[in-house]
PDB file of C-alpha atoms in Angstrom:
ATOM      1  CA  MET A  21     -24.535 -23.920 -80.677  1.00  0.00           C
ATOM      2  CA  PHE A  22     -21.119 -25.134 -81.832  1.00  0.00           C
ATOM      3  CA  LYS A  23     -19.373 -22.681 -79.528  1.00  0.00           C
ATOM      4  CA  ALA A  24     -21.221 -24.256 -76.610  1.00  0.00           C
ATOM      5  CA  LEU A  25     -20.167 -27.721 -77.739  1.00  0.00           C
ATOM      6  CA  ALA A  26     -16.552 -26.616 -78.060  1.00  0.00           C
ATOM      7  CA  ASP A  27     -16.276 -26.620 -74.266  1.00  0.00           C
ATOM      8  CA  GLN A  28     -14.736 -29.901 -73.102  1.00  0.00           C
ATOM      9  CA  THR A  29     -16.706 -30.083 -69.850  1.00  0.00           C
ATOM     10  CA  ARG A  30     -20.031 -29.532 -71.622  1.00  0.00           C
ATOM     11  CA  MET A  31     -19.148 -32.295 -74.061  1.00  0.00           C
ATOM     12  CA  LYS A  32     -18.365 -34.612 -71.148  1.00  0.00           C
ATOM     13  CA  VAL A  33     -21.689 -33.737 -69.507  1.00  0.00           C
ATOM     14  CA  LEU A  34     -23.580 -34.482 -72.715  1.00  0.00           C
ATOM     15  CA  TYR A  35     -21.668 -37.727 -73.169  1.00  0.00           C
ATOM     16  CA  VAL A  36     -22.508 -38.864 -69.631  1.00  0.00           C
ATOM     17  CA  LEU A  37     -26.166 -38.012 -70.206  1.00  0.00           C
ATOM     18  CA  CYS A  38     -26.083 -40.020 -73.438  1.00  0.00           C
ATOM     19  CA  LEU A  39     -24.911 -43.071 -71.518  1.00  0.00           C
ATOM     20  CA  GLU A  40     -27.413 -42.705 -68.676  1.00  0.00           C
ATOM     21  CA  ASP A  41     -31.101 -41.964 -69.088  1.00  0.00           C
ATOM     22  CA  GLU A  42     -31.210 -39.502 -66.207  1.00  0.00           C
ATOM     23  CA  MET A  43     -28.717 -38.114 -63.696  1.00  0.00           C
ATOM     24  CA  CYS A  44     -28.573 -35.546 -60.912  1.00  0.00           C
ATOM     25  CA  VAL A  45     -25.981 -32.757 -60.719  1.00  0.00           C
ATOM     26  CA  SER A  46     -23.883 -34.409 -58.004  1.00  0.00           C
ATOM     27  CA  ASP A  47     -23.602 -37.672 -59.971  1.00  0.00           C
ATOM     28  CA  ILE A  48     -22.687 -35.782 -63.139  1.00  0.00           C
ATOM     29  CA  SER A  49     -20.029 -33.778 -61.295  1.00  0.00           C
ATOM     30  CA  ASN A  50     -18.509 -37.001 -59.892  1.00  0.00           C
ATOM     31  CA  VAL A  51     -18.318 -38.681 -63.300  1.00  0.00           C
ATOM     32  CA  VAL A  52     -17.072 -35.579 -65.129  1.00  0.00           C
ATOM     33  CA  GLU A  53     -14.652 -34.836 -62.264  1.00  0.00           C
ATOM     34  CA  CYS A  54     -15.619 -31.220 -61.708  1.00  0.00           C
ATOM     35  CA  SER A  55     -17.230 -29.310 -58.867  1.00  0.00           C
ATOM     36  CA  ILE A  56     -20.987 -29.369 -58.393  1.00  0.00           C
ATOM     37  CA  SER A  57     -21.152 -25.631 -59.097  1.00  0.00           C
ATOM     38  CA  SER A  58     -19.240 -26.106 -62.362  1.00  0.00           C
ATOM     39  CA  ALA A  59     -21.474 -28.993 -63.441  1.00  0.00           C
ATOM     40  CA  SER A  60     -24.539 -26.953 -62.520  1.00  0.00           C
ATOM     41  CA  HIS A  61     -23.272 -24.008 -64.583  1.00  0.00           C
ATOM     42  CA  HIS A  62     -22.712 -26.194 -67.645  1.00  0.00           C
ATOM     43  CA  LEU A  63     -26.109 -27.861 -67.231  1.00  0.00           C
ATOM     44  CA  ARG A  64     -27.767 -24.421 -67.103  1.00  0.00           C
ATOM     45  CA  GLN A  65     -26.025 -23.494 -70.347  1.00  0.00           C
ATOM     46  CA  LEU A  66     -27.064 -26.748 -72.008  1.00  0.00           C
ATOM     47  CA  LYS A  67     -30.653 -26.267 -70.852  1.00  0.00           C
ATOM     48  CA  ARG A  68     -30.666 -22.669 -72.146  1.00  0.00           C
ATOM     49  CA  LEU A  69     -29.502 -23.956 -75.533  1.00  0.00           C
ATOM     50  CA  GLY A  70     -32.244 -26.596 -75.581  1.00  0.00           C
ATOM     51  CA  PHE A  71     -29.986 -29.641 -75.225  1.00  0.00           C
ATOM     52  CA  THR A  72     -31.283 -30.899 -71.873  1.00  0.00           C
ATOM     53  CA  ASN A  73     -34.463 -31.222 -69.846  1.00  0.00           C
ATOM     54  CA  ASP A  74     -34.725 -31.189 -66.098  1.00  0.00           C
ATOM     55  CA  ARG A  75     -37.282 -32.246 -63.541  1.00  0.00           C
ATOM     56  CA  ASN A  76     -37.473 -31.876 -59.797  1.00  0.00           C
ATOM     57  CA  VAL A  77     -37.629 -34.936 -57.584  1.00  0.00           C
ATOM     58  CA  GLY A  78     -37.991 -33.466 -54.123  1.00  0.00           C
ATOM     59  CA  LYS A  79     -34.925 -31.274 -53.671  1.00  0.00           C
ATOM     60  CA  THR A  80     -32.974 -33.075 -56.399  1.00  0.00           C
ATOM     61  CA  VAL A  81     -32.939 -31.930 -60.024  1.00  0.00           C
ATOM     62  CA  MET A  82     -32.648 -34.718 -62.562  1.00  0.00           C
ATOM     63  CA  TYR A  83     -31.289 -34.021 -66.067  1.00  0.00           C
ATOM     64  CA  THR A  84     -31.822 -35.814 -69.369  1.00  0.00           C
ATOM     65  CA  ILE A  85     -30.876 -35.257 -73.022  1.00  0.00           C
ATOM     66  CA  LYS A  86     -33.769 -33.392 -74.625  1.00  0.00           C
ATOM     67  CA  ASN A  87     -34.229 -35.605 -77.668  1.00  0.00           C
ATOM     68  CA  ASP A  88     -33.002 -38.844 -79.188  1.00  0.00           C
ATOM     69  CA  ARG A  89     -31.676 -37.132 -82.303  1.00  0.00           C
ATOM     70  CA  LEU A  90     -29.158 -35.162 -80.231  1.00  0.00           C
ATOM     71  CA  LYS A  91     -28.200 -38.354 -78.407  1.00  0.00           C
ATOM     72  CA  GLN A  92     -27.593 -40.153 -81.721  1.00  0.00           C
ATOM     73  CA  MET A  93     -25.547 -37.231 -83.049  1.00  0.00           C
ATOM     74  CA  MET A  94     -23.379 -37.184 -79.900  1.00  0.00           C
ATOM     75  CA  MET A  95     -22.778 -40.922 -80.047  1.00  0.00           C
ATOM     76  CA  LEU A  96     -21.819 -40.761 -83.739  1.00  0.00           C
ATOM     77  CA  ALA A  97     -19.421 -37.893 -83.109  1.00  0.00           C
ATOM     78  CA  LEU A  98     -17.787 -39.717 -80.231  1.00  0.00           C
ATOM     79  CA  GLU A  99     -17.499 -42.985 -82.162  1.00  0.00           C
ATOM     80  CA  SER A 100     -15.868 -41.270 -85.124  1.00  0.00           C
ATOM     81  CA  SER A 101     -13.314 -39.541 -82.886  1.00  0.00           C
ATOM     82  CA  GLN A 102     -12.014 -42.845 -81.486  1.00  0.00           C
TER      83      GLN A 102
END
């Protein structure tokens, strides 16, 4: 788990998802400033680890943080690092 969170892009993805209730891959890639394929790869990893949920809306996949406890933990970690 901590190895997955050590990746800077994955941390950015989680942070963005903490700020927004739900986002699609293309929006995440724009905010995180990475390619769509890179964002998609990191989202797959986060989903595999149980950090995110996804749902299909037509052809678009929307992602959310899986639970509020993870969201609170991320926000506390980010606040303490500033």
